């Protein structure tokens, strides 16, 4: 279940992984938190109880400005169905 082509590309990004490591969070949590801090609605999908709990643990912390700015270094990814903008 889920969108494996998107998950595998995004969650392996070195910048995302560096930020996640510095914050002690998973790359998925940081990606979700980034979306929230950008003012977007995020709709994570999982059938795994552990990942569902992890996905909900994004509301009591934030990505500090010095790390948030690193996301502007990530290139925009386009597909035939969607365009994902990683910069403001």
JSON list of C-alpha atoms in Angstrom, two decimals:
[
{"chain": "A", "resi": 1, "resn": "UNK", "atom": "CA", "xyz": [0.00, 0.00, 0.00]},
{"chain": "A", "resi": 2, "resn": "UNK", "atom": "CA", "xyz": [1.03, 3.56, -0.51]},
{"chain": "A", "resi": 3, "resn": "UNK", "atom": "CA", "xyz": [2.90, 5.39, -3.22]},
{"chain": "A", "resi": 4, "resn": "UNK", "atom": "CA", "xyz": [6.23, 3.61, -3.25]},
{"chain": "A", "resi": 5, "resn": "UNK", "atom": "CA", "xyz": [7.76, 5.50, -6.19]},
{"chain": "A", "resi": 6, "resn": "UNK", "atom": "CA", "xyz": [7.32, 8.81, -4.38]},
{"chain": "A", "resi": 7, "resn": "UNK", "atom": "CA", "xyz": [8.32, 7.52, -0.96]},
{"chain": "A", "resi": 8, "resn": "UNK", "atom": "CA", "xyz": [11.51, 5.92, -2.22]},
{"chain": "A", "resi": 9, "resn": "UNK", "atom": "CA", "xyz": [12.66, 9.05, -4.03]},
{"chain": "A", "resi": 10, "resn": "UNK", "atom": "CA", "xyz": [11.77, 11.68, -1.46]},
{"chain": "A", "resi": 11, "resn": "UNK", "atom": "CA", "xyz": [12.72, 9.84, 1.72]},
{"chain": "A", "resi": 12, "resn": "UNK", "atom": "CA", "xyz": [16.19, 9.00, 0.38]},
{"chain": "A", "resi": 13, "resn": "UNK", "atom": "CA", "xyz": [17.09, 12.64, -0.30]},
{"chain": "A", "resi": 14, "resn": "UNK", "atom": "CA", "xyz": [20.41, 13.45, 1.43]},
{"chain": "A", "resi": 15, "resn": "UNK", "atom": "CA", "xyz": [19.25, 16.90, 2.58]},
{"chain": "A", "resi": 16, "resn": "UNK", "atom": "CA", "xyz": [16.07, 15.46, 4.11]},
{"chain": "A", "resi": 17, "resn": "UNK", "atom": "CA", "xyz": [18.07, 12.73, 5.81]},
{"chain": "A", "resi": 18, "resn": "UNK", "atom": "CA", "xyz": [20.62, 15.20, 7.21]},
{"chain": "A", "resi": 19, "resn": "UNK", "atom": "CA", "xyz": [17.87, 17.39, 8.66]},
{"chain": "A", "resi": 20, "resn": "UNK", "atom": "CA", "xyz": [16.08, 14.33, 10.09]},
{"chain": "A", "resi": 21, "resn": "UNK", "atom": "CA", "xyz": [19.27, 13.11, 11.75]},
{"chain": "A", "resi": 22, "resn": "UNK", "atom": "CA", "xyz": [19.96, 16.52, 13.29]},
{"chain": "A", "resi": 23, "resn": "UNK", "atom": "CA", "xyz": [16.41, 16.66, 14.69]},
{"chain": "A", "resi": 24, "resn": "UNK", "atom": "CA", "xyz": [16.29, 13.05, 15.85]},
{"chain": "A", "resi": 25, "resn": "UNK", "atom": "CA", "xyz": [13.26, 12.41, 13.63]},
{"chain": "A", "resi": 26, "resn": "UNK", "atom": "CA", "xyz": [12.58, 10.10, 10.71]},
{"chain": "A", "resi": 27, "resn": "UNK", "atom": "CA", "xyz": [12.82, 11.45, 7.15]},
{"chain": "A", "resi": 28, "resn": "UNK", "atom": "CA", "xyz": [9.06, 10.85, 6.82]},
{"chain": "A", "resi": 29, "resn": "UNK", "atom": "CA", "xyz": [8.34, 12.96, 9.90]},
{"chain": "A", "resi": 30, "resn": "UNK", "atom": "CA", "xyz": [10.54, 15.78, 8.62]},
{"chain": "A", "resi": 31, "resn": "UNK", "atom": "CA", "xyz": [8.90, 15.67, 5.18]},
{"chain": "A", "resi": 32, "resn": "UNK", "atom": "CA", "xyz": [5.44, 15.84, 6.76]},
{"chain": "A", "resi": 33, "resn": "UNK", "atom": "CA", "xyz": [6.51, 18.64, 9.12]},
{"chain": "A", "resi": 34, "resn": "UNK", "atom": "CA", "xyz": [8.03, 20.59, 6.23]},
{"chain": "A", "resi": 35, "resn": "UNK", "atom": "CA", "xyz": [4.71, 20.40, 4.38]},
{"chain": "A", "resi": 36, "resn": "UNK", "atom": "CA", "xyz": [2.85, 21.65, 7.44]},
{"chain": "A", "resi": 37, "resn": "UNK", "atom": "CA", "xyz": [5.30, 24.51, 7.99]},
{"chain": "A", "resi": 38, "resn": "UNK", "atom": "CA", "xyz": [4.87, 25.48, 4.33]},
{"chain": "A", "resi": 39, "resn": "UNK", "atom": "CA", "xyz": [1.14, 25.87, 5.06]},
{"chain": "A", "resi": 40, "resn": "UNK", "atom": "CA", "xyz": [0.08, 22.79, 3.14]},
{"chain": "A", "resi": 41, "resn": "UNK", "atom": "CA", "xyz": [-2.30, 20.05, 4.14]},
{"chain": "A", "resi": 42, "resn": "UNK", "atom": "CA", "xyz": [-0.50, 16.73, 4.30]},
{"chain": "A", "resi": 43, "resn": "UNK", "atom": "CA", "xyz": [-2.24, 13.39, 3.94]},
{"chain": "A", "resi": 44, "resn": "UNK", "atom": "CA", "xyz": [0.07, 10.56, 4.98]},
{"chain": "A", "resi": 45, "resn": "UNK", "atom": "CA", "xyz": [-1.04, 7.06, 4.17]},
{"chain": "A", "resi": 46, "resn": "UNK", "atom": "CA", "xyz": [-0.01, 3.90, 5.97]},
{"chain": "A", "resi": 47, "resn": "UNK", "atom": "CA", "xyz": [-1.49, 0.65, 7.15]},
{"chain": "A", "resi": 48, "resn": "UNK", "atom": "CA", "xyz": [1.43, 0.06, 9.51]},
{"chain": "A", "resi": 49, "resn": "UNK", "atom": "CA", "xyz": [0.54, 0.98, 13.10]},
{"chain": "A", "resi": 50, "resn": "UNK", "atom": "CA", "xyz": [4.07, 2.15, 13.93]},
{"chain": "A", "resi": 51, "resn": "UNK", "atom": "CA", "xyz": [4.22, 4.46, 10.91]},
{"chain": "A", "resi": 52, "resn": "UNK", "atom": "CA", "xyz": [0.75, 5.81, 11.65]},
{"chain": "A", "resi": 53, "resn": "UNK", "atom": "CA", "xyz": [1.92, 6.77, 15.16]},
{"chain": "A", "resi": 54, "resn": "UNK", "atom": "CA", "xyz": [5.10, 8.27, 13.71]},
{"chain": "A", "resi": 55, "resn": "UNK", "atom": "CA", "xyz": [3.08, 10.27, 11.17]},
{"chain": "A", "resi": 56, "resn": "UNK", "atom": "CA", "xyz": [1.01, 11.79, 13.97]},
{"chain": "A", "resi": 57, "resn": "UNK", "atom": "CA", "xyz": [4.12, 12.88, 15.89]},
{"chain": "A", "resi": 58, "resn": "UNK", "atom": "CA", "xyz": [4.70, 16.02, 13.83]},
{"chain": "A", "resi": 59, "resn": "UNK", "atom": "CA", "xyz": [2.67, 18.63, 15.72]},
{"chain": "A", "resi": 60, "resn": "UNK", "atom": "CA", "xyz": [4.70, 19.32, 18.88]},
{"chain": "A", "resi": 61, "resn": "UNK", "atom": "CA", "xyz": [7.96, 20.37, 17.22]},
{"chain": "A", "resi": 62, "resn": "UNK", "atom": "CA", "xyz": [9.10, 22.42, 14.25]},
{"chain": "A", "resi": 63, "resn": "UNK", "atom": "CA", "xyz": [12.04, 22.59, 11.87]},
{"chain": "A", "resi": 64, "resn": "UNK", "atom": "CA", "xyz": [14.27, 25.50, 12.94]},
{"chain": "A", "resi": 65, "resn": "UNK", "atom": "CA", "xyz": [14.94, 28.22, 10.36]},
{"chain": "A", "resi": 66, "resn": "UNK", "atom": "CA", "xyz": [18.61, 27.27, 9.88]},
{"chain": "A", "resi": 67, "resn": "UNK", "atom": "CA", "xyz": [17.58, 23.75, 8.84]},
{"chain": "A", "resi": 68, "resn": "UNK", "atom": "CA", "xyz": [14.36, 24.78, 7.07]},
{"chain": "A", "resi": 69, "resn": "UNK", "atom": "CA", "xyz": [16.36, 26.88, 4.60]},
{"chain": "A", "resi": 70, "resn": "UNK", "atom": "CA", "xyz": [18.27, 23.74, 3.53]},
{"chain": "A", "resi": 71, "resn": "UNK", "atom": "CA", "xyz": [15.14, 22.51, 1.77]},
{"chain": "A", "resi": 72, "resn": "UNK", "atom": "CA", "xyz": [15.60, 25.26, -0.83]},
{"chain": "A", "resi": 73, "resn": "UNK", "atom": "CA", "xyz": [18.65, 23.29, -2.04]},
{"chain": "A", "resi": 74, "resn": "UNK", "atom": "CA", "xyz": [16.45, 20.35, -3.11]},
{"chain": "A", "resi": 75, "resn": "UNK", "atom": "CA", "xyz": [15.69, 20.31, -6.82]},
{"chain": "A", "resi": 76, "resn": "UNK", "atom": "CA", "xyz": [12.09, 20.36, -7.99]},
{"chain": "A", "resi": 77, "resn": "UNK", "atom": "CA", "xyz": [10.82, 16.97, -9.13]},
{"chain": "A", "resi": 78, "resn": "UNK", "atom": "CA", "xyz": [8.28, 16.66, -11.93]},
{"chain": "A", "resi": 79, "resn": "UNK", "atom": "CA", "xyz": [6.30, 13.64, -13.03]},
{"chain": "A", "resi": 80, "resn": "UNK", "atom": "CA", "xyz": [3.69, 13.17, -15.68]},
{"chain": "A", "resi": 81, "resn": "UNK", "atom": "CA", "xyz": [0.96, 13.35, -13.01]},
{"chain": "A", "resi": 82, "resn": "UNK", "atom": "CA", "xyz": [2.17, 15.85, -10.42]},
{"chain": "A", "resi": 83, "resn": "UNK", "atom": "CA", "xyz": [4.71, 18.59, -9.88]},
{"chain": "A", "resi": 84, "resn": "UNK", "atom": "CA", "xyz": [6.22, 18.73, -6.42]},
{"chain": "A", "resi": 85, "resn": "UNK", "atom": "CA", "xyz": [7.71, 22.03, -5.35]},
{"chain": "A", "resi": 86, "resn": "UNK", "atom": "CA", "xyz": [10.29, 21.74, -2.61]},
{"chain": "A", "resi": 87, "resn": "UNK", "atom": "CA", "xyz": [11.09, 25.44, -2.42]},
{"chain": "A", "resi": 88, "resn": "UNK", "atom": "CA", "xyz": [8.97, 28.40, -1.46]}
]
